């Protein structure tokens, strides 16, 4: 499989220029790297850079701050980062260092992170607005406030402190929401790797295995393709499929169980997100197939709404209509269709929305509503479509034959100029397709 190109330094520079144009010449934008997190004692969680820093620079190291100063004559894009340190690099791996950052990242200038206390207050001085994500990192919030206060302390001597603090997401989230052709190539690759991983799991599953064996197979395929899990993989067999964010992944898989797998690869920062539900022994029971077909019909109804100019919520509403009608027909719910939909009765067995934005974060940035109304879909938007049904094993209000069945079907969809592209279309979706794929 040919690997798609990396996002280039020129692309990162173009993104920074676009963001600075939106912010205006009297602003400063401050983006700290994600902090490292301790797992226990001297062991850390795997490091993953803040998605906004990745989007604007591609820089993957911790202990860094990206600063943008629109209109600054001596350089607008600036990076504070760790200096080269041969001894530490022997333990933790190579660093770019301030000397290498300009060439590697295309920023205008770079300084040691240890110098930020001396330099950043001078960059803040004279800027009317500070764009920043308050609340993400309390420690850095306090540092930024301290630097601003240093400027305020010099007002008597003519210093000009900023007058406004603005949420950076108001500008940056909208930029990230519309994916470019370059980003879509990476997302197609992440989706293709994820499809291959789900196919490997469908081939590997056997009654008597444990859930974590399937998780290991999924993530083996991710890693073999140079990707990693975009989020904690969910492998739920039997009634565990009714737990929406099931995490244990350690139960046995029994004959007759359905197995719900919700997992996606992250490739060069971009996530895929797929869910399939399939029979451990390759064949759906009558009840399992009835519910799977119903979820599949809801998926098709939502997908039919995926085109430019249609409200984002139209897909969810279409899925709910189909699920409500089906649950009434199967006797899972009582009453009228209007009561079940308008009154929210469907939420007993379908408690979540039908999708979310997808990109550098698996639940990516971007508003779903604009001025109180569902936003309209536009080319370049990428989101999931993921209807489901979950009948708790202890729910005695329904017939025993339905209890403990959990099903979700999820695909990744990009809006195009004239419709949509299903990035994950290569994976069997319907009950017939799944049984045919799993057949010996």
Short mmCIF file of C-alpha atoms in Angstrom, two decimals:
data_model
loop_
_atom_site.label_atom_id
_atom_site.label_comp_id
_atom_site.label_asym_id
_atom_site.label_seq_id
_atom_site.Cartn_x
_atom_site.Cartn_y
_atom_site.Cartn_z
CA UNK A 1 0.00 0.00 0.00
CA UNK A 2 1.63 3.31 -1.02
CA UNK A 3 1.89 5.73 1.87
CA UNK A 4 0.28 9.14 1.38
CA UNK A 5 2.57 12.16 1.59
CA UNK A 6 3.18 13.93 4.83
CA UNK A 7 1.70 17.35 5.30
CA UNK A 8 4.41 19.73 4.17
CA UNK A 9 6.04 22.62 5.99
CA UNK A 10 4.50 24.90 3.35
CA UNK A 11 1.03 23.70 4.33
CA UNK A 12 1.68 24.38 8.00
CA UNK A 13 2.96 27.86 7.14
CA UNK A 14 -0.15 28.53 5.03
CA UNK A 15 -2.38 27.50 7.95
CA UNK A 16 -0.53 29.82 10.30
CA UNK A 17 -0.86 32.73 7.89
CA UNK A 18 -4.58 32.09 7.48
CA UNK A 19 -5.09 31.99 11.23
CA UNK A 20 -3.12 35.20 11.75
CA UNK A 21 -5.18 36.98 9.09
CA UNK A 22 -8.31 36.00 11.00
CA UNK A 23 -6.82 37.16 14.31
CA UNK A 24 -5.68 40.59 13.06
CA UNK A 25 -2.44 42.52 13.31
CA UNK A 26 -2.96 43.64 16.92
CA UNK A 27 -3.29 40.09 18.30
CA UNK A 28 -0.99 37.45 19.71
CA UNK A 29 -1.79 33.73 19.64
CA UNK A 30 -0.27 31.39 22.23
CA UNK A 31 -0.44 27.58 21.92
CA UNK A 32 1.40 25.40 24.43
CA UNK A 33 2.31 21.82 23.62
CA UNK A 34 0.41 19.09 25.41
CA UNK A 35 2.00 18.31 28.77
CA UNK A 36 3.51 14.93 29.45
CA UNK A 37 1.41 12.82 31.81
CA UNK A 38 2.80 10.51 34.50
CA UNK A 39 1.26 7.03 34.51
CA UNK A 40 2.96 5.94 37.72
CA UNK A 41 6.13 7.12 39.44
CA UNK A 42 8.67 7.60 36.62
CA UNK A 43 6.57 5.98 33.90
CA UNK A 44 4.69 8.23 31.47
CA UNK A 45 1.69 7.71 29.26
CA UNK A 46 2.59 7.64 25.55
CA UNK A 47 3.00 11.24 24.46
CA UNK A 48 0.57 12.75 21.97
CA UNK A 49 0.93 16.35 20.88
CA UNK A 50 -1.90 18.88 21.25
CA UNK A 51 -3.96 18.69 18.05
CA UNK A 52 -3.87 22.45 17.42
CA UNK A 53 -0.08 22.54 17.69
CA UNK A 54 0.07 19.58 15.29
CA UNK A 55 -2.31 21.32 12.89
CA UNK A 56 -0.25 24.51 12.80
CA UNK A 57 3.28 23.15 12.93
CA UNK A 58 3.57 19.36 12.85
CA UNK A 59 5.86 19.67 15.88
CA UNK A 60 5.55 16.53 18.01
CA UNK A 61 7.71 17.27 21.09
CA UNK A 62 6.57 18.25 24.60
CA UNK A 63 7.77 21.29 26.56
CA UNK A 64 7.12 23.75 23.75
CA UNK A 65 5.03 26.82 23.00
CA UNK A 66 4.01 27.99 19.54
CA UNK A 67 3.48 31.76 19.38
CA UNK A 68 2.11 33.75 16.47
CA UNK A 69 2.50 37.52 16.34
CA UNK A 70 0.74 38.85 13.21
CA UNK A 71 2.55 41.68 11.47
CA UNK A 72 5.74 41.42 13.56
CA UNK A 73 8.56 42.66 11.35
CA UNK A 74 11.16 40.31 12.87
CA UNK A 75 9.08 37.19 12.30
CA UNK A 76 5.47 36.18 12.96
CA UNK A 77 5.69 32.43 13.73
CA UNK A 78 7.84 31.64 16.73
CA UNK A 79 8.58 28.45 18.64
CA UNK A 80 9.94 27.94 22.14
CA UNK A 81 11.25 24.39 22.50
CA UNK A 82 13.76 22.21 24.33
CA UNK A 83 17.41 22.67 23.49
CA UNK A 84 19.48 19.81 22.15
CA UNK A 85 20.83 17.70 25.02
CA UNK A 86 22.98 14.70 24.05
CA UNK A 87 22.68 13.00 27.42
CA UNK A 88 18.87 13.29 27.60
CA UNK A 89 18.54 12.41 23.91
CA UNK A 90 20.40 9.17 24.61
CA UNK A 91 17.56 8.27 27.00
CA UNK A 92 14.51 9.84 25.37
CA UNK A 93 15.34 10.22 21.68
CA UNK A 94 16.42 13.08 19.42
CA UNK A 95 15.17 16.65 19.71
CA UNK A 96 14.80 19.23 16.97
CA UNK A 97 16.16 22.04 19.14
CA UNK A 98 15.80 25.76 18.44
CA UNK A 99 18.59 25.62 15.85
CA UNK A 100 16.80 22.98 13.79
CA UNK A 101 13.23 24.19 14.22
CA UNK A 102 13.37 26.94 11.60
CA UNK A 103 14.48 24.58 8.84
CA UNK A 104 12.40 21.58 10.00
CA UNK A 105 9.14 23.42 10.65
CA UNK A 106 9.34 26.59 8.60
CA UNK A 107 8.81 28.89 11.59
CA UNK A 108 10.43 32.31 11.48
CA UNK A 109 12.41 31.96 14.68
CA UNK A 110 12.89 29.62 17.64
CA UNK A 111 14.25 30.00 21.16
CA UNK A 112 14.97 27.71 24.11
CA UNK A 113 11.89 27.04 26.23
CA UNK A 114 13.89 28.09 29.29
CA UNK A 115 14.01 31.64 27.88
CA UNK A 116 10.25 32.06 27.56
CA UNK A 117 9.86 34.02 30.82
CA UNK A 118 12.24 36.67 29.51
CA UNK A 119 10.97 36.88 25.93
CA UNK A 120 7.21 36.29 25.89
CA UNK A 121 6.18 39.36 27.97
CA UNK A 122 7.91 41.53 25.37
CA UNK A 123 5.96 39.83 22.60
CA UNK A 124 2.69 40.33 24.47
CA UNK A 125 3.37 44.05 25.06
CA UNK A 126 1.60 46.23 22.52
CA UNK A 127 -0.90 43.54 21.51
CA UNK A 128 -4.56 44.32 22.18
CA UNK A 129 -5.89 40.75 22.06
CA UNK A 130 -4.58 37.42 23.31
CA UNK A 131 -5.97 34.27 21.66
CA UNK A 132 -5.54 31.21 23.86
CA UNK A 133 -7.34 28.05 25.02
CA UNK A 134 -8.08 28.85 28.66
CA UNK A 135 -8.91 25.90 30.88
CA UNK A 136 -6.99 23.17 29.08
CA UNK A 137 -3.85 23.42 31.20
CA UNK A 138 -4.27 25.19 34.53
CA UNK A 139 -0.52 25.47 35.11
CA UNK A 140 0.01 27.19 31.79
CA UNK A 141 -3.03 29.43 32.37
CA UNK A 142 -1.28 30.79 35.45
CA UNK A 143 1.98 31.30 33.56
CA UNK A 144 0.23 33.28 30.83
CA UNK A 145 -1.58 35.45 33.36
CA UNK A 146 1.77 36.07 35.06
CA UNK A 147 3.37 37.23 31.80
CA UNK A 148 0.46 39.57 31.11
CA UNK A 149 0.71 40.94 34.64
CA UNK A 150 4.40 41.69 34.03
CA UNK A 151 3.34 43.92 31.14
CA UNK A 152 0.58 45.54 33.22
CA UNK A 153 3.12 46.37 35.91
CA UNK A 154 4.98 48.55 33.39
CA UNK A 155 1.97 50.64 32.32
CA UNK A 156 3.36 53.70 34.13
CA UNK A 157 6.43 53.44 31.94
CA UNK A 158 4.39 53.36 28.73
CA UNK A 159 3.79 49.61 28.35
CA UNK A 160 0.59 48.63 26.56
CA UNK A 161 -0.97 45.42 27.96
CA UNK A 162 -3.65 43.48 26.08
CA UNK A 163 -7.28 44.42 26.71
CA UNK A 164 -8.97 41.20 25.63
CA UNK A 165 -8.52 37.48 26.10
CA UNK A 166 -10.31 35.53 23.38
CA UNK A 167 -10.98 31.82 22.92
CA UNK A 168 -8.68 30.55 20.20
CA UNK A 169 -11.19 27.88 19.22
CA UNK A 170 -13.54 30.47 17.74
CA UNK A 171 -11.06 30.91 14.91
CA UNK A 172 -9.11 27.67 14.77
CA UNK A 173 -11.95 25.17 15.15
CA UNK A 174 -13.66 26.43 12.01
CA UNK A 175 -10.40 26.15 10.08
CA UNK A 176 -9.92 22.57 11.21
CA UNK A 177 -13.51 21.57 10.46
CA UNK A 178 -13.15 21.81 6.67
CA UNK A 179 -10.58 19.24 5.54
CA UNK A 180 -8.30 19.93 2.58
CA UNK A 181 -7.45 17.42 -0.14
CA UNK A 182 -4.13 16.80 1.63
CA UNK A 183 -5.89 15.99 4.89
CA UNK A 184 -8.44 13.78 3.17
CA UNK A 185 -5.63 11.66 1.69
CA UNK A 186 -4.33 11.01 5.19
CA UNK A 187 -7.82 10.26 6.49
CA UNK A 188 -8.44 7.80 3.65
CA UNK A 189 -5.23 6.06 4.62
CA UNK A 190 -6.22 5.90 8.30
CA UNK A 191 -9.60 4.52 7.21
CA UNK A 192 -8.01 1.91 4.95
CA UNK A 193 -5.73 0.68 7.74
CA UNK A 194 -8.75 0.54 10.06
CA UNK A 195 -10.76 -1.46 7.53
CA UNK A 196 -7.93 -3.97 7.25
CA UNK A 197 -7.78 -4.28 11.04
CA UNK A 198 -11.53 -4.93 11.33
CA UNK A 199 -11.31 -7.50 8.55
CA UNK A 200 -8.48 -9.26 10.39
CA UNK A 201 -10.62 -9.43 13.52
CA UNK A 202 -13.63 -10.85 11.65
CA UNK A 203 -11.36 -13.55 10.25
CA UNK A 204 -9.74 -14.30 13.59
CA UNK A 205 -12.75 -14.48 15.94
CA UNK A 206 -13.71 -17.85 17.38
CA UNK A 207 -15.91 -18.81 20.33
CA UNK A 208 -13.68 -19.45 23.32
CA UNK A 209 -11.35 -16.52 22.64
CA UNK A 210 -11.24 -13.55 24.97
CA UNK A 211 -12.01 -10.00 23.94
CA UNK A 212 -8.44 -8.83 24.43
CA UNK A 213 -7.22 -11.31 21.83
CA UNK A 214 -9.25 -9.46 19.22
CA UNK A 215 -7.98 -6.14 20.53
CA UNK A 216 -4.43 -7.43 20.09
CA UNK A 217 -5.17 -8.41 16.49
CA UNK A 218 -6.69 -5.01 15.74
CA UNK A 219 -3.76 -3.11 17.11
CA UNK A 220 -1.21 -5.45 15.50
CA UNK A 221 -2.59 -4.38 12.11
CA UNK A 222 -2.51 -0.71 13.13
CA UNK A 223 1.11 -0.90 14.23
CA UNK A 224 2.20 -2.94 11.20
CA UNK A 225 0.94 -0.10 8.99
CA UNK A 226 2.79 2.59 10.93
CA UNK A 227 -0.38 3.73 12.68
CA UNK A 228 -1.58 3.58 16.26
CA UNK A 229 -4.96 3.40 18.01
CA UNK A 230 -6.86 6.66 17.67
CA UNK A 231 -8.63 5.90 20.96
CA UNK A 232 -9.04 3.00 23.38
CA UNK A 233 -10.33 0.10 21.31
CA UNK A 234 -13.71 -1.31 22.36
CA UNK A 235 -14.24 -5.06 21.98
CA UNK A 236 -17.50 -6.10 23.65
CA UNK A 237 -18.92 -9.61 23.34
CA UNK A 238 -22.50 -10.52 24.24
CA UNK A 239 -24.08 -8.14 26.73
CA UNK A 240 -20.83 -6.14 26.96
CA UNK A 241 -21.81 -4.63 23.60
CA UNK A 242 -24.57 -2.76 25.46
CA UNK A 243 -21.94 -0.76 27.38
CA UNK A 244 -21.30 2.22 25.12
CA UNK A 245 -17.74 2.94 26.23
CA UNK A 246 -16.81 -0.58 27.33
CA UNK A 247 -13.14 -0.72 28.32
CA UNK A 248 -12.35 -3.99 30.09
CA UNK A 249 -11.95 -6.10 26.94
CA UNK A 250 -11.26 -9.23 28.99
CA UNK A 251 -14.44 -11.34 28.90
CA UNK A 252 -14.74 -14.68 27.09
CA UNK A 253 -16.46 -14.78 23.70
CA UNK A 254 -19.13 -17.46 23.68
CA UNK A 255 -20.88 -19.29 20.88
CA UNK A 256 -23.92 -17.30 19.80
CA UNK A 257 -22.49 -13.99 20.99
CA UNK A 258 -22.39 -10.89 18.89
CA UNK A 259 -19.09 -9.03 19.12
CA UNK A 260 -19.12 -5.23 18.86
CA UNK A 261 -15.77 -3.74 17.83
CA UNK A 262 -15.36 0.05 17.89
CA UNK A 263 -11.79 0.89 16.90
CA UNK A 264 -9.88 3.13 14.54
CA UNK A 265 -6.33 3.89 13.53
CA UNK A 266 -4.59 7.23 13.84
CA UNK A 267 -2.19 7.93 11.01
CA UNK A 268 0.11 10.96 11.21
CA UNK A 269 -2.32 12.59 13.59
CA UNK A 270 -5.57 11.87 11.69
CA UNK A 271 -8.14 9.47 13.09
CA UNK A 272 -10.51 6.89 11.70
CA UNK A 273 -13.46 5.55 13.70
CA UNK A 274 -15.27 2.34 12.72
CA UNK A 275 -17.76 0.11 14.49
CA UNK A 276 -18.97 -3.26 13.30
CA UNK A 277 -21.03 -5.89 15.10
CA UNK A 278 -20.65 -9.48 13.95
CA UNK A 279 -21.45 -13.03 15.18
CA UNK A 280 -18.69 -14.91 16.95
CA UNK A 281 -19.52 -18.09 15.04
CA UNK A 282 -20.20 -16.40 11.71
CA UNK A 283 -24.01 -16.55 11.65
CA UNK A 284 -26.59 -14.15 13.08
CA UNK A 285 -29.54 -15.53 15.01
CA UNK A 286 -33.01 -14.44 13.90
CA UNK A 287 -33.25 -11.79 16.64
CA UNK A 288 -29.71 -10.57 16.11
CA UNK A 289 -30.32 -10.20 12.39
CA UNK A 290 -33.61 -8.36 12.94
CA UNK A 291 -31.93 -5.75 15.11
CA UNK A 292 -28.84 -5.57 12.89
CA UNK A 293 -31.01 -5.01 9.83
CA UNK A 294 -32.89 -2.27 11.66
CA UNK A 295 -29.67 -0.48 12.62
CA UNK A 296 -28.48 -0.90 9.05
CA UNK A 297 -31.65 0.72 7.74
CA UNK A 298 -31.14 3.63 10.14
CA UNK A 299 -27.55 3.95 8.91
CA UNK A 300 -28.76 4.09 5.29
CA UNK A 301 -31.36 6.74 6.16
CA UNK A 302 -28.73 8.92 7.84
CA UNK A 303 -26.26 8.44 4.99
CA UNK A 304 -28.91 9.60 2.49
CA UNK A 305 -28.83 13.01 4.23
CA UNK A 306 -25.06 13.40 3.83
CA UNK A 307 -24.80 16.04 1.13
CA UNK A 308 -24.02 19.77 0.94
CA UNK A 309 -26.69 22.17 2.15
CA UNK A 310 -28.47 19.64 4.38
CA UNK A 311 -28.59 20.37 8.14
CA UNK A 312 -26.17 18.21 10.11
CA UNK A 313 -28.99 17.06 12.41
CA UNK A 314 -31.01 15.71 9.48
CA UNK A 315 -28.99 12.49 9.55
CA UNK A 316 -29.71 11.91 13.23
CA UNK A 317 -33.39 12.68 12.79
CA UNK A 318 -33.65 10.26 9.85
CA UNK A 319 -31.97 7.49 11.85
CA UNK A 320 -34.25 8.08 14.84
CA UNK A 321 -37.35 7.86 12.65
CA UNK A 322 -36.29 4.47 11.28
CA UNK A 323 -35.22 3.10 14.67
CA UNK A 324 -38.43 4.26 16.35
CA UNK A 325 -40.63 2.65 13.71
CA UNK A 326 -38.63 -0.56 13.91
CA UNK A 327 -38.69 -0.76 17.70
CA UNK A 328 -42.46 -0.30 17.66
CA UNK A 329 -42.87 -3.01 15.02
CA UNK A 330 -40.70 -5.46 16.98
CA UNK A 331 -42.55 -4.76 20.24
CA UNK A 332 -39.56 -3.25 22.00
CA UNK A 333 -41.47 0.00 22.55
CA UNK A 334 -45.16 0.78 22.93
CA UNK A 335 -47.19 3.80 21.81
CA UNK A 336 -47.24 5.87 18.66
CA UNK A 337 -44.34 6.84 16.46
CA UNK A 338 -44.86 10.49 17.38
CA UNK A 339 -44.81 9.71 21.09
CA UNK A 340 -41.66 7.62 20.81
CA UNK A 341 -39.79 10.27 18.80
CA UNK A 342 -41.07 13.57 20.22
CA UNK A 343 -41.23 12.21 23.75
CA UNK A 344 -37.75 10.69 23.57
CA UNK A 345 -38.90 7.14 24.26
CA UNK A 346 -36.43 5.81 21.69
CA UNK A 347 -33.57 6.87 23.98
CA UNK A 348 -34.17 3.82 26.18
CA UNK A 349 -32.40 1.74 23.57
CA UNK A 350 -30.65 4.43 21.51
CA UNK A 351 -29.22 7.00 23.95
CA UNK A 352 -26.60 8.71 21.78
CA UNK A 353 -26.39 10.89 18.69
CA UNK A 354 -25.78 9.48 15.23
CA UNK A 355 -22.28 10.82 14.75
CA UNK A 356 -19.59 13.41 15.40
CA UNK A 357 -16.93 15.37 13.53
CA UNK A 358 -13.73 13.50 12.75
CA UNK A 359 -10.18 14.68 12.06
CA UNK A 360 -7.09 15.26 14.20
CA UNK A 361 -9.30 14.32 17.15
CA UNK A 362 -11.63 11.36 17.01
CA UNK A 363 -14.33 13.67 18.39
CA UNK A 364 -13.08 16.57 16.35
CA UNK A 365 -13.61 20.30 16.82
CA UNK A 366 -16.36 22.38 15.25
CA UNK A 367 -19.78 23.66 16.24
CA UNK A 368 -22.80 21.54 15.41
CA UNK A 369 -25.18 24.47 15.70
CA UNK A 370 -24.87 28.07 14.50
CA UNK A 371 -27.04 30.69 16.23
CA UNK A 372 -29.30 27.97 17.57
CA UNK A 373 -29.86 26.15 14.26
CA UNK A 374 -28.21 22.99 12.99
CA UNK A 375 -25.34 23.99 10.73
CA UNK A 376 -25.48 23.04 7.08
CA UNK A 377 -23.10 20.44 5.70
CA UNK A 378 -20.31 21.71 3.44
CA UNK A 379 -17.68 20.02 1.26
CA UNK A 380 -14.65 18.99 3.30
CA UNK A 381 -16.54 18.20 6.49
CA UNK A 382 -15.86 14.67 7.77
CA UNK A 383 -18.02 12.94 10.36
CA UNK A 384 -19.19 9.54 11.53
CA UNK A 385 -22.57 7.92 11.03
CA UNK A 386 -23.12 5.47 13.86
CA UNK A 387 -26.68 4.44 14.80
CA UNK A 388 -27.11 1.63 17.30
CA UNK A 389 -29.47 -0.33 19.53
CA UNK A 390 -28.64 -1.61 23.01
CA UNK A 391 -31.07 -3.86 24.90
CA UNK A 392 -29.80 -4.26 28.48
CA UNK A 393 -29.60 -7.88 29.68
CA UNK A 394 -31.67 -7.11 32.77
CA UNK A 395 -34.50 -5.25 31.05
CA UNK A 396 -37.54 -7.39 31.84
CA UNK A 397 -39.87 -5.03 29.99
CA UNK A 398 -38.90 -6.71 26.72
CA UNK A 399 -39.04 -10.34 25.68
CA UNK A 400 -36.09 -12.42 26.81
CA UNK A 401 -35.02 -13.13 23.24
CA UNK A 402 -33.98 -9.48 22.75
CA UNK A 403 -32.10 -8.99 26.00
CA UNK A 404 -28.37 -8.47 25.98
CA UNK A 405 -28.11 -7.64 22.28
CA UNK A 406 -26.03 -4.54 21.48
CA UNK A 407 -25.40 -3.40 17.92
CA UNK A 408 -23.70 -0.36 16.41
CA UNK A 409 -22.70 0.30 12.79
CA UNK A 410 -20.29 3.17 12.21
CA UNK A 411 -18.63 4.59 9.12
CA UNK A 412 -16.56 7.68 8.30
CA UNK A 413 -18.12 10.03 5.76
CA UNK A 414 -16.69 13.04 3.92
CA UNK A 415 -18.97 15.60 2.30
CA UNK A 416 -18.09 16.24 -1.36
CA UNK A 417 -19.27 18.89 -3.80
CA UNK A 418 -22.15 16.75 -5.01
CA UNK A 419 -22.77 14.27 -2.20
CA UNK A 420 -20.51 12.21 0.03
CA UNK A 421 -17.67 9.70 0.13
CA UNK A 422 -17.72 6.83 2.62
CA UNK A 423 -14.07 6.54 3.61
CA UNK A 424 -14.68 3.15 5.25
CA UNK A 425 -16.82 1.65 2.47
CA UNK A 426 -14.42 -1.27 2.00
CA UNK A 427 -15.62 -3.03 5.16
CA UNK A 428 -18.59 -5.40 5.12
CA UNK A 429 -21.57 -3.67 6.70
CA UNK A 430 -24.86 -5.55 6.23
CA UNK A 431 -25.61 -8.89 7.89
CA UNK A 432 -25.41 -10.66 4.53
CA UNK A 433 -22.06 -9.03 3.70
CA UNK A 434 -20.64 -9.88 7.12
CA UNK A 435 -21.73 -13.53 6.96
CA UNK A 436 -20.32 -13.86 3.45
CA UNK A 437 -17.00 -12.31 4.53
CA UNK A 438 -16.76 -14.57 7.61
CA UNK A 439 -17.71 -17.75 5.77
CA UNK A 440 -14.97 -20.42 5.83
#
